[in-house]
Coordinates of C-alpha atoms in Angstrom, one line a residue:
Chain A
M1 CA 5.8 23.1 -21.0
R2 CA 9.4 23.8 -20.3
R3 CA 9.8 20.3 -18.8
F4 CA 8.2 18.8 -21.8
V5 CA 10.6 20.6 -24.1
T6 CA 13.5 19.4 -21.9
L7 CA 12.3 15.8 -22.2
L8 CA 11.7 16.1 -25.9
K9 CA 15.2 17.4 -26.5
R10 CA 16.6 14.6 -24.5
E11 CA 14.6 12.0 -26.5
I12 CA 15.8 13.3 -29.8
Q13 CA 19.4 13.6 -28.5
H14 CA 19.1 10.0 -27.3
Y15 CA 18.6 8.8 -30.8
F16 CA 21.9 10.4 -32.0
H17 CA 23.8 9.1 -29.0
Q18 CA 23.4 5.6 -30.3
P19 CA 24.8 3.9 -33.3
L20 CA 21.4 2.5 -34.2
A21 CA 20.2 5.9 -35.4
Y22 CA 23.1 6.2 -37.9
I23 CA 22.8 2.7 -39.1
V24 CA 19.0 3.2 -39.7
L25 CA 19.6 6.5 -41.4
F26 CA 22.4 5.1 -43.6
C27 CA 20.6 2.0 -44.6
F28 CA 17.3 3.8 -45.1
L29 CA 18.9 6.3 -47.5
C30 CA 20.7 3.6 -49.4
I31 CA 17.6 1.5 -49.9
T32 CA 15.2 4.4 -50.7
G33 CA 17.9 5.8 -53.1
F34 CA 18.1 2.5 -54.8
I35 CA 14.4 2.2 -55.1
F36 CA 14.2 5.7 -56.5
Q37 CA 16.8 4.8 -59.1
L38 CA 14.9 1.6 -60.0
G39 CA 11.7 3.6 -60.4
V40 CA 13.3 6.1 -62.6
G41 CA 15.0 3.4 -64.6
A42 CA 11.7 1.6 -65.2
L43 CA 10.1 4.8 -66.5
N44 CA 13.1 5.7 -68.7
G45 CA 12.1 5.4 -72.3
A46 CA 8.7 3.8 -71.5
T47 CA 5.6 5.4 -72.7
S48 CA 3.7 5.8 -69.4
Q49 CA 1.4 8.3 -67.6
T50 CA 3.1 7.4 -64.3
T51 CA 5.1 10.2 -62.8
V52 CA 8.4 9.7 -60.9
I53 CA 6.8 10.4 -57.6
E54 CA 4.2 7.8 -58.1
A55 CA 6.8 5.3 -59.2
F56 CA 8.7 6.0 -56.0
F57 CA 5.9 6.0 -53.4
D58 CA 3.5 3.6 -55.0
S59 CA 6.0 0.9 -55.4
I60 CA 5.7 -2.2 -53.2
L61 CA 9.5 -2.2 -52.8
L62 CA 9.4 1.0 -50.8
W63 CA 7.1 -0.4 -48.2
F64 CA 9.5 -3.0 -46.8
P65 CA 12.1 -0.6 -45.5
F66 CA 9.2 1.7 -44.6
I67 CA 7.5 -0.7 -42.1
V68 CA 10.8 -2.0 -40.7
T69 CA 11.8 1.5 -39.5
F70 CA 8.9 1.8 -37.1
P71 CA 9.9 -1.0 -34.7
L72 CA 13.5 0.1 -34.9
L73 CA 12.6 3.7 -33.9
T74 CA 10.2 2.9 -31.1
M75 CA 11.3 -0.3 -29.5
R76 CA 13.6 1.2 -26.9
L77 CA 11.4 4.2 -26.0
F78 CA 9.9 2.7 -22.8
S79 CA 11.5 -0.7 -22.7
E80 CA 15.0 0.6 -22.2
E81 CA 13.9 2.8 -19.3
Y82 CA 12.1 -0.1 -17.7
K83 CA 15.1 -2.4 -18.1
L84 CA 17.8 0.1 -17.0
G85 CA 15.5 1.3 -14.2
T86 CA 16.0 4.9 -15.3
I87 CA 12.2 5.2 -15.3
E88 CA 12.5 5.6 -11.5
P89 CA 14.6 8.8 -11.4
L90 CA 12.5 10.0 -14.3
M91 CA 9.2 9.5 -12.6
T92 CA 10.3 10.9 -9.3
A93 CA 11.2 14.1 -11.0
P94 CA 8.3 16.6 -11.0
V95 CA 7.0 15.6 -14.5
G96 CA 3.6 14.2 -15.3
D97 CA 3.1 10.9 -16.9
L98 CA 1.5 12.5 -19.9
A99 CA 4.5 14.7 -20.5
V100 CA 6.7 11.6 -20.5
V101 CA 4.6 9.7 -22.9
L102 CA 4.2 12.6 -25.3
S103 CA 7.8 13.5 -25.2
K104 CA 8.8 10.0 -26.2
Y105 CA 6.2 9.9 -29.0
F106 CA 7.1 13.3 -30.4
G107 CA 10.8 12.5 -30.1
A108 CA 10.2 9.4 -32.3
L109 CA 8.1 11.5 -34.7
A110 CA 10.9 14.1 -35.0
F111 CA 13.4 11.4 -35.8
Y112 CA 11.0 9.9 -38.4
L113 CA 10.8 13.3 -40.1
I114 CA 14.6 13.6 -40.1
L115 CA 14.7 10.2 -41.6
W116 CA 12.5 11.2 -44.5
A117 CA 13.7 14.7 -45.1
P118 CA 16.7 13.8 -47.3
T119 CA 14.4 11.9 -49.7
L120 CA 13.1 15.3 -50.9
L121 CA 16.6 15.7 -52.4
Y122 CA 16.0 12.8 -54.8
F123 CA 13.4 14.9 -56.6
V124 CA 15.6 18.0 -56.6
I125 CA 18.5 16.0 -58.0
F126 CA 16.3 14.4 -60.5
H127 CA 15.1 17.8 -61.6
V128 CA 18.6 19.3 -61.8
V129 CA 20.0 16.3 -63.7
T130 CA 17.2 15.7 -66.2
G131 CA 15.6 19.1 -66.4
Q132 CA 12.2 17.4 -66.0
S133 CA 9.7 17.6 -63.2
S134 CA 9.1 14.4 -61.3
A135 CA 5.4 15.2 -60.7
Q136 CA 2.6 16.8 -62.7
S137 CA 1.7 19.2 -59.9
F138 CA 2.9 20.3 -56.5
S139 CA 0.0 18.6 -54.8
Q140 CA 1.5 15.2 -55.6
Y141 CA 4.6 16.0 -53.5
F142 CA 2.4 17.4 -50.8
G143 CA 0.0 14.5 -50.8
S144 CA 2.7 11.9 -50.7
Y145 CA 4.6 13.4 -47.9
L146 CA 1.4 14.3 -46.0
L147 CA 0.4 10.7 -46.1
L148 CA 3.9 9.6 -45.0
F149 CA 3.5 11.9 -42.1
L150 CA 0.0 10.6 -41.2
V151 CA 0.9 7.0 -41.5
G152 CA 4.0 7.8 -39.5
T153 CA 2.1 9.3 -36.7
F154 CA -0.1 6.3 -36.4
Y155 CA 2.5 3.6 -36.8
L156 CA 4.8 5.3 -34.3
S157 CA 2.1 5.4 -31.8
I158 CA 1.7 1.6 -32.2
G159 CA 5.4 1.3 -31.6
C160 CA 5.0 3.4 -28.4
L161 CA 2.2 1.2 -27.3
A162 CA 4.2 -2.0 -27.8
S163 CA 7.3 -0.5 -26.1
S164 CA 5.2 0.6 -23.1
L165 CA 4.1 -3.0 -22.6
T166 CA 7.4 -4.7 -21.9
S167 CA 10.9 -4.2 -20.6
N168 CA 12.2 -6.3 -23.5
Q169 CA 13.1 -4.3 -26.6
I170 CA 13.0 -7.4 -28.8
V171 CA 9.5 -8.3 -27.7
A172 CA 8.5 -4.6 -28.2
A173 CA 9.9 -4.7 -31.7
I174 CA 8.1 -7.9 -32.6
V175 CA 4.8 -6.8 -31.2
S176 CA 4.9 -3.5 -33.0
F177 CA 6.1 -5.1 -36.3
A178 CA 3.2 -7.7 -36.1
L179 CA 0.6 -5.0 -35.4
I180 CA 1.9 -2.7 -38.2
C181 CA 2.0 -5.6 -40.7
L182 CA -1.5 -6.6 -39.8
M183 CA -2.7 -3.1 -40.6
F184 CA -0.5 -2.7 -43.6
F185 CA -1.2 -5.9 -45.4
L186 CA -4.9 -5.8 -44.8
S187 CA -5.3 -5.1 -48.5
V188 CA -3.9 -8.5 -49.3
V189 CA -7.2 -9.9 -48.2
T190 CA -8.8 -8.7 -51.4
F191 CA -6.2 -10.4 -53.4
V192 CA -6.6 -13.7 -51.5
F193 CA -10.4 -13.6 -51.6
P194 CA -11.2 -11.8 -54.8
S195 CA -14.8 -13.1 -54.6
A196 CA -15.4 -11.6 -51.1
D197 CA -18.4 -9.5 -50.7
R198 CA -18.3 -5.8 -51.4
F199 CA -18.6 -4.8 -47.8
L200 CA -15.4 -6.6 -46.9
G201 CA -13.7 -5.0 -49.8
D202 CA -14.9 -1.5 -48.7
V203 CA -13.6 -2.0 -45.2
V204 CA -10.3 -3.2 -46.4
Y205 CA -10.1 -0.2 -48.8
Y206 CA -10.8 2.3 -46.0
F207 CA -8.1 0.8 -43.8
S208 CA -5.4 -0.1 -46.3
T209 CA -2.4 2.1 -46.3
I210 CA -1.3 1.0 -49.7
E211 CA -4.6 2.1 -51.2
H212 CA -4.3 5.5 -49.4
M213 CA -0.8 5.9 -50.8
A214 CA -2.0 5.2 -54.3
D215 CA -4.5 8.1 -54.0
F216 CA -2.3 10.6 -52.3
S217 CA 0.7 10.2 -54.5
Q218 CA -1.6 11.1 -57.4
G219 CA -2.4 14.3 -55.6
V220 CA -5.9 13.1 -54.6
F221 CA -6.7 14.3 -51.1
D222 CA -9.2 12.2 -49.2
T223 CA -10.2 13.4 -45.8
R224 CA -11.2 10.0 -44.6
P225 CA -7.7 8.6 -44.3
I226 CA -6.6 11.8 -42.6
V227 CA -9.3 11.5 -40.0
L228 CA -8.7 7.7 -39.7
Y229 CA -4.9 8.1 -39.0
L230 CA -5.3 11.0 -36.6
S231 CA -8.0 9.4 -34.6
L232 CA -6.3 6.1 -34.4
T233 CA -3.1 7.8 -33.3
L234 CA -4.9 9.6 -30.5
F235 CA -6.6 6.4 -29.4
T236 CA -3.3 4.5 -29.4
L237 CA -1.5 7.2 -27.5
F238 CA -4.4 7.2 -25.0
L239 CA -3.9 3.4 -24.5
T240 CA -0.1 3.9 -24.2
F241 CA -0.6 6.5 -21.5
H242 CA -2.9 4.2 -19.5
I243 CA -0.7 1.2 -19.9
F244 CA 2.3 3.3 -18.8
Q245 CA 0.4 4.5 -15.7
H246 CA -1.0 1.0 -15.0
R247 CA 2.5 -0.5 -14.9
R248 CA 3.4 1.6 -11.9
W249 CA 0.1 1.0 -10.2
R250 CA 0.3 -2.7 -10.6
S251 CA 3.9 -3.1 -9.5
Chain B
M1 CA 9.0 17.4 6.8
I2 CA 7.7 13.9 6.3
K3 CA 4.5 12.8 7.9
V4 CA 3.5 9.2 7.2
Q5 CA 0.1 7.8 8.3
N6 CA -1.0 4.2 8.1
L7 CA 1.0 3.8 4.9
T8 CA 0.4 0.3 3.3
K9 CA 1.7 -1.3 0.2
R10 CA 0.5 -4.7 -1.0
Y11 CA 1.9 -6.6 -4.0
G12 CA -0.9 -9.0 -4.7
S13 CA -1.2 -11.1 -1.5
V14 CA 2.1 -10.0 -0.1
T15 CA 2.1 -7.0 2.2
A16 CA 5.4 -5.2 1.8
V17 CA 4.7 -2.3 4.0
N18 CA 2.0 -2.6 6.7
E19 CA 0.4 0.5 8.2
I20 CA 3.6 2.3 9.1
Q21 CA 3.5 5.6 10.8
F22 CA 6.3 8.0 11.5
E23 CA 7.3 11.6 11.3
V24 CA 10.6 13.2 10.3
G25 CA 11.3 16.8 11.4
K26 CA 13.3 19.4 9.6
G27 CA 17.0 18.9 9.8
E28 CA 16.9 15.3 11.0
I29 CA 19.0 12.6 9.5
V30 CA 17.0 9.4 9.8
G31 CA 18.5 6.0 9.1
F32 CA 16.2 3.4 7.9
L33 CA 17.3 0.0 8.9
G34 CA 16.0 -3.5 8.3
P35 CA 16.8 -6.8 6.8
N36 CA 16.4 -7.4 3.0
G37 CA 12.8 -7.4 2.0
A38 CA 11.7 -5.6 5.1
G39 CA 10.0 -2.9 3.1
K40 CA 12.6 -0.1 3.2
S41 CA 12.9 0.4 -0.5
T42 CA 9.1 0.2 -1.0
T43 CA 8.6 2.8 1.7
M44 CA 11.1 5.1 0.1
R45 CA 9.6 4.6 -3.4
M46 CA 6.2 5.5 -2.1
L47 CA 7.6 8.6 -0.3
S48 CA 9.4 9.7 -3.5
C49 CA 6.0 9.4 -5.4
Y50 CA 7.2 6.5 -7.6
L51 CA 4.9 3.9 -6.2
P52 CA 1.3 4.7 -5.3
P53 CA 0.4 3.4 -1.8
T54 CA -2.3 0.8 -1.4
S55 CA -3.7 2.7 1.4
G56 CA -2.7 5.4 3.9
T57 CA -1.2 8.8 3.3
A58 CA 2.0 10.6 3.5
E59 CA 2.9 14.2 3.3
I60 CA 6.2 15.7 2.1
A61 CA 6.7 19.4 3.1
G62 CA 2.9 19.6 3.5
Y63 CA 2.1 18.2 0.1
D64 CA 0.3 14.9 -0.2
I65 CA 2.4 12.4 -2.1
F66 CA -0.6 11.2 -4.1
R67 CA -2.9 14.2 -4.6
D68 CA -0.1 16.8 -4.9
S69 CA 2.5 14.5 -6.3
L70 CA 4.2 16.9 -8.6
R71 CA 4.4 19.6 -5.9
A72 CA 5.8 17.0 -3.4
R73 CA 8.3 15.8 -5.9
E74 CA 9.8 19.3 -6.2
H75 CA 10.8 19.1 -2.6
I76 CA 12.4 15.7 -2.8
G77 CA 15.8 14.6 -4.1
Y78 CA 15.6 10.9 -4.5
M79 CA 18.5 8.5 -5.2
P80 CA 17.2 5.1 -6.0
E81 CA 18.9 1.8 -5.1
N82 CA 21.7 0.9 -7.4
V83 CA 21.4 4.3 -9.1
P84 CA 20.0 3.7 -12.5
L85 CA 21.5 6.1 -15.0
P86 CA 21.4 6.5 -18.8
Q87 CA 24.5 5.1 -20.3
D88 CA 24.7 7.3 -23.3
M89 CA 25.0 10.8 -21.7
R90 CA 27.9 12.6 -20.3
V91 CA 27.9 13.6 -16.7
D92 CA 27.4 17.3 -17.3
E93 CA 24.7 16.7 -19.9
Y94 CA 22.9 14.5 -17.5
L95 CA 23.0 16.8 -14.6
R96 CA 22.0 19.8 -16.6
F97 CA 19.1 17.8 -18.1
R98 CA 18.0 16.7 -14.6
A99 CA 18.3 20.3 -13.3
A100 CA 16.1 21.6 -16.1
L101 CA 13.7 18.7 -15.6
K102 CA 13.4 19.5 -11.9
G103 CA 12.6 23.1 -12.6
V104 CA 15.9 24.8 -11.9
P105 CA 15.7 28.2 -13.7
G106 CA 17.9 28.3 -16.8
R107 CA 20.2 31.0 -15.5
R108 CA 20.9 29.1 -12.3
I109 CA 21.6 25.7 -13.8
K110 CA 25.3 26.5 -14.4
E111 CA 25.8 27.6 -10.8
R112 CA 23.9 24.6 -9.4
F113 CA 25.9 22.3 -11.6
A114 CA 29.2 23.7 -10.4
D115 CA 28.0 23.4 -6.8
V116 CA 27.0 19.8 -6.9
C117 CA 30.1 18.9 -8.9
E118 CA 32.3 20.3 -6.3
L119 CA 30.3 18.8 -3.4
C120 CA 30.4 15.3 -5.0
N121 CA 33.9 15.6 -6.5
L122 CA 32.7 15.2 -10.0
T123 CA 34.6 18.0 -11.7
D124 CA 37.3 15.6 -13.1
V125 CA 34.7 13.3 -14.8
S126 CA 32.1 15.9 -15.9
R127 CA 32.9 15.3 -19.6
K128 CA 32.9 11.5 -19.3
L129 CA 30.2 9.2 -20.5
I130 CA 28.2 7.8 -17.5
G131 CA 28.4 4.3 -19.0
A132 CA 32.2 4.5 -18.6
L133 CA 32.2 5.5 -14.9
S134 CA 33.2 3.3 -12.0
K135 CA 30.6 2.4 -9.4
G136 CA 31.8 5.0 -7.0
Y137 CA 31.5 7.8 -9.5
R138 CA 28.0 6.6 -10.6
Q139 CA 26.9 6.7 -7.0
R140 CA 28.1 10.2 -6.8
V141 CA 26.4 11.2 -10.0
G142 CA 23.2 9.9 -8.4
L143 CA 23.8 11.9 -5.3
A144 CA 24.5 15.0 -7.3
D145 CA 21.3 14.5 -9.2
A146 CA 19.4 14.2 -6.0
M147 CA 20.7 17.5 -4.8
I148 CA 20.8 19.5 -7.9
H149 CA 17.5 21.3 -7.4
E150 CA 18.2 22.1 -3.7
P151 CA 15.5 19.9 -2.3
E152 CA 14.6 20.2 1.3
L153 CA 14.4 16.5 1.7
L154 CA 16.9 13.9 0.4
I155 CA 15.8 10.3 0.2
L156 CA 18.8 8.1 -0.3
D157 CA 18.2 4.4 -0.8
E158 CA 21.4 2.6 0.2
P159 CA 23.8 5.4 -0.8
T160 CA 27.0 3.5 0.1
I161 CA 26.2 0.1 -1.2
G162 CA 29.1 -1.3 -3.3
L163 CA 31.6 1.4 -2.4
D164 CA 35.0 0.8 -1.0
P165 CA 35.8 1.9 2.6
N166 CA 37.4 5.2 1.4
Q167 CA 34.4 6.1 -0.7
I168 CA 32.0 5.1 2.1
R169 CA 33.8 7.5 4.3
Q170 CA 33.6 10.3 1.7
V171 CA 29.9 9.8 1.2
R172 CA 29.3 9.7 4.9
D173 CA 31.2 13.0 5.4
L174 CA 29.2 14.4 2.5
I175 CA 25.9 13.4 4.1
R176 CA 26.9 14.8 7.4
N177 CA 27.8 18.1 5.7
L178 CA 24.4 18.2 4.0
R179 CA 22.6 18.2 7.4
R180 CA 22.7 21.9 7.6
H181 CA 20.5 22.4 4.6
H182 CA 18.6 19.2 4.1
T183 CA 16.5 16.7 5.9
I184 CA 17.8 13.3 5.1
L185 CA 16.1 9.9 5.0
L186 CA 18.6 7.1 4.1
S187 CA 18.5 3.4 4.2
T188 CA 21.4 1.2 4.7
H189 CA 22.7 -2.2 5.8
I190 CA 25.9 -0.8 7.3
L191 CA 25.0 -0.3 10.9
S192 CA 28.1 1.6 11.9
E193 CA 27.2 4.1 9.2
V194 CA 23.9 4.8 11.0
E195 CA 25.6 5.2 14.3
M196 CA 28.0 7.8 12.8
T197 CA 25.6 9.8 10.7
C198 CA 22.1 9.6 11.9
T199 CA 20.2 11.5 14.5
R200 CA 17.5 8.9 14.6
V201 CA 17.1 5.3 13.6
I202 CA 14.0 3.6 12.4
I203 CA 14.2 -0.2 12.3
I204 CA 11.7 -1.8 10.1
N205 CA 11.0 -5.5 9.9
K206 CA 8.4 -7.4 7.9
G207 CA 6.7 -4.2 6.8
R208 CA 6.3 -2.8 10.3
I209 CA 8.3 -0.3 12.3
E210 CA 9.8 -2.0 15.3
V211 CA 11.8 0.9 16.8
S212 CA 12.2 4.6 16.2
D213 CA 14.7 6.3 18.4
T214 CA 18.0 8.0 18.6
P215 CA 21.1 5.6 18.4
E216 CA 22.1 6.6 22.0
N217 CA 18.7 5.9 23.4
L218 CA 18.6 2.6 21.6
R219 CA 21.9 1.6 23.0
S220 CA 21.1 2.6 26.6
R221 CA 17.8 0.8 26.3
L222 CA 19.6 -2.5 25.9
T223 CA 22.6 -1.8 28.2
K224 CA 20.9 -0.6 31.3
E225 CA 21.2 -4.0 33.0
G226 CA 25.0 -3.6 33.0
E227 CA 27.0 -6.3 31.5
I228 CA 30.5 -6.0 32.8
L229 CA 33.8 -7.4 31.7
F230 CA 36.3 -7.7 34.6
E231 CA 39.7 -9.2 34.2
V232 CA 41.9 -9.7 37.2
S233 CA 44.8 -11.6 38.5
A234 CA 44.2 -12.8 42.1
P235 CA 46.4 -15.1 44.2
D236 CA 43.5 -17.3 44.8
P237 CA 41.1 -17.3 41.9
A238 CA 38.4 -19.5 43.6
A239 CA 38.2 -17.2 46.5
A240 CA 38.1 -14.2 44.2
T241 CA 35.2 -15.6 42.4
A242 CA 33.4 -16.2 45.6
K243 CA 34.0 -12.6 46.7
I244 CA 32.6 -11.2 43.5
K245 CA 29.6 -13.4 43.7
A246 CA 28.9 -12.1 47.1
L247 CA 28.5 -8.5 45.8
P248 CA 24.9 -7.3 45.8
H249 CA 22.8 -7.2 42.5
I250 CA 24.8 -9.9 40.8
K251 CA 22.7 -12.0 38.6
S252 CA 25.2 -14.3 36.9
L253 CA 28.9 -14.8 36.6
N254 CA 31.0 -16.5 34.0
S255 CA 34.7 -16.9 34.4
H256 CA 37.4 -18.0 32.1
R257 CA 40.9 -18.6 33.3
T258 CA 44.2 -18.2 31.3
Q259 CA 47.3 -18.9 33.4
D260 CA 47.2 -16.4 36.2
W261 CA 44.4 -14.1 34.7
T262 CA 40.8 -14.7 35.2
R263 CA 38.2 -13.1 33.0
Y264 CA 34.7 -12.6 34.4
L265 CA 31.6 -11.7 32.5
I266 CA 29.2 -10.3 35.0
Q267 CA 25.5 -9.7 34.6
A268 CA 24.1 -7.4 37.2
D269 CA 21.0 -5.3 37.8
E270 CA 23.1 -2.2 38.2
D271 CA 26.3 -0.8 37.1
L272 CA 28.8 -2.4 39.5
R273 CA 32.0 -1.0 38.1
E274 CA 32.7 1.1 41.2
E275 CA 32.1 -1.8 43.6
L276 CA 34.3 -4.0 41.5
H277 CA 37.1 -1.5 41.5
N278 CA 36.9 -1.0 45.3
L279 CA 36.9 -4.8 45.8
A280 CA 40.0 -5.1 43.7
V281 CA 41.8 -2.3 45.5
R282 CA 40.9 -3.8 48.9
E283 CA 42.1 -7.3 47.9
K284 CA 45.1 -6.0 46.1
W285 CA 44.2 -7.8 42.8
R286 CA 45.8 -6.7 39.7
V287 CA 43.2 -5.5 37.2
R288 CA 43.7 -5.2 33.5
E289 CA 40.2 -4.7 32.3
L290 CA 37.0 -3.3 33.7
T291 CA 34.5 -2.3 31.1
Q292 CA 30.8 -2.0 30.7
R293 CA 29.7 -3.9 27.6
V294 CA 27.9 -1.4 25.4
A295 CA 25.4 -2.9 23.0
T296 CA 26.2 -2.0 19.4
L297 CA 23.6 -1.2 16.9
E298 CA 24.4 -4.6 15.5
Q299 CA 23.2 -6.4 18.5
I300 CA 20.1 -4.2 18.8
F301 CA 19.3 -4.9 15.2
A302 CA 19.8 -8.6 15.6
E303 CA 17.7 -8.7 18.7
I304 CA 14.8 -6.8 17.2
T305 CA 14.7 -8.4 13.8
H306 CA 15.2 -12.0 14.9
K307 CA 13.1 -12.2 18.0
E308 CA 10.2 -13.6 16.0
D309 CA 12.2 -16.1 14.1
I310 CA 13.6 -17.9 17.2

C-alpha cells in the first residue's frame, strides 16, 4: 500500500513537472469559461426553462474540449516509460504490476479531477454576480459532476489501455481518441438513420454519453449508466493490466 | 547468493540464453564477459526479475525469481544498461522516490540518501534535474539508485560504458569498495576492468557459458606452455640461434634481427627462463629482455569467443 501511494504521488507529480499539464489546464479553463459565458448569454433575457447548469453541460460545444483532454492526459502514461526505458528500473523495484497500472490510472484520474474542480467556481461566481441560482436543485450539480466523474473513469481507462499498447505517444493518443470518439458519437447513429428499428435506438441510448448527460444534468439519476461506466472501467483496466504484463512476457 | 539452473530465454526462434548454469557466492565480484549479443543483458534482466525466463530457474538470496519475484527484488540493486532515468525529476527527488519504492522506511530515507550521495559523489548535483546531467553523473545516479536500499546483491549492466577514463577509474574504485557489503555481478566490455575488479570471470558466448574461473586461473591456463621473449646481442647470431634451439623442450623458435640485437620468440613445453639465463651467462651474451609472455584476458577472450568462427 505504501508503495502504491509512493507511485501515485510520483504520477501526479509527473503531470506538474511538464509544461503540457499547464497548457491543458489553461486552455481547458479558457474554453470552458468561454462556453459557460456563451450559455449564460444565450439564456439571458430568453424565456426558457433551461437552467444555467444544463446550458453548460448539455451543450455540444463543451464536448469537444472534453474528449480531447483524455488522450492528452493518458497518452504518456505507459508509452513514455516504454520509450525512455524507465519501465525497467520501475519493474525491477519490488512493486507488483497491478500497483503500477493502478497508480498510473489513479494519477490520471486525480489530474482529471483537478482539471474540473475550478469549473465549480463558474457557478459560484454566477451566483455572486447575478444573485440567481444556476440550478433548480442541488441534485443537478451533483448529477452533472457525478456523470463527469463516471465518464472520466471510463475514458481515462481507455487512454490507459491505448498507452499500454505502444511506446509511441502519438499512436497512443490517436488510438484512445478514436475509441473515445466511437463511444461518444454513437448517438449520432440515430440522427443518421432516424428510421432505424427501436432496438438499435435503445442500444444507442443506453451507451450514449450525450444522452446520459442530458438526464444527469437535469438531476435525474439513472443507475444504468453508473453500472455501465463502472463495469466498463473495470473491464478496460483488467485488459490494460494483462496487456502490460503480456508486453514483458512477449519481449 | 545467486543460483542459476538451466536458465533459458528464447525470443521467438532465437535462443538468447541457452540453459546456463552458475552460482555466485556471497561477497564475490563476478564479471560477466561476452561479445555483443552473447546474452549478458538478457541474463541480467532475467536475474533482476524484469524478463521472465522461458525455462529454468534462478534463485536470489534463496528466493525464486519467478515465484517469489517481489521478495527477490528486495535483495537486488539493478542498474540497467544505459541507465534509463526520468528526465523531469531532480536527483534528490528521484533517489528519495526510489528509496520509498524499494521499501526503505521513511525515517531512514534521509540517511540512506546522504550515504549514497557521498559514495557516488552526487552531493553537488542533488538539486539538479536529471535531464540536465552529463553521462557520468547519470551513470552515478543509476548506481546510487541501485544501492539505496542496501541490497545484498548488485547487478550492474555495463556500469562504465560511455565514461571517460577518470570516471571509469572512479567507478571501478567504488565497486571495489562495495565488495565488503555487497555481492556484485557486473557485465562489461572492458577486459582490463574485469582483471582489476573481479574475483571471478564468467565468459558467455552465443547464450552459453564458456568459462567460469578466476582471472588468475584463466591466465595460467593459457600460459602454462611458456611463451618466452628473449632478446640478446651475441657475437655470432647464427651460432646463438643454434645453441638456443639445442635446449631441451623447445617447440619452435622465431627470431628477428635488428643491427646487433636478436629478438627470439620461443615456444616451449616448460618455463625455460632459467636455462636461457644460464646459457647467456655462459656464452657471455648481452641480454636486454627475458620475459614470459602472460596471456591477457583480451587474448583469452578472443580465443574463447572466436574459436567457433574460424
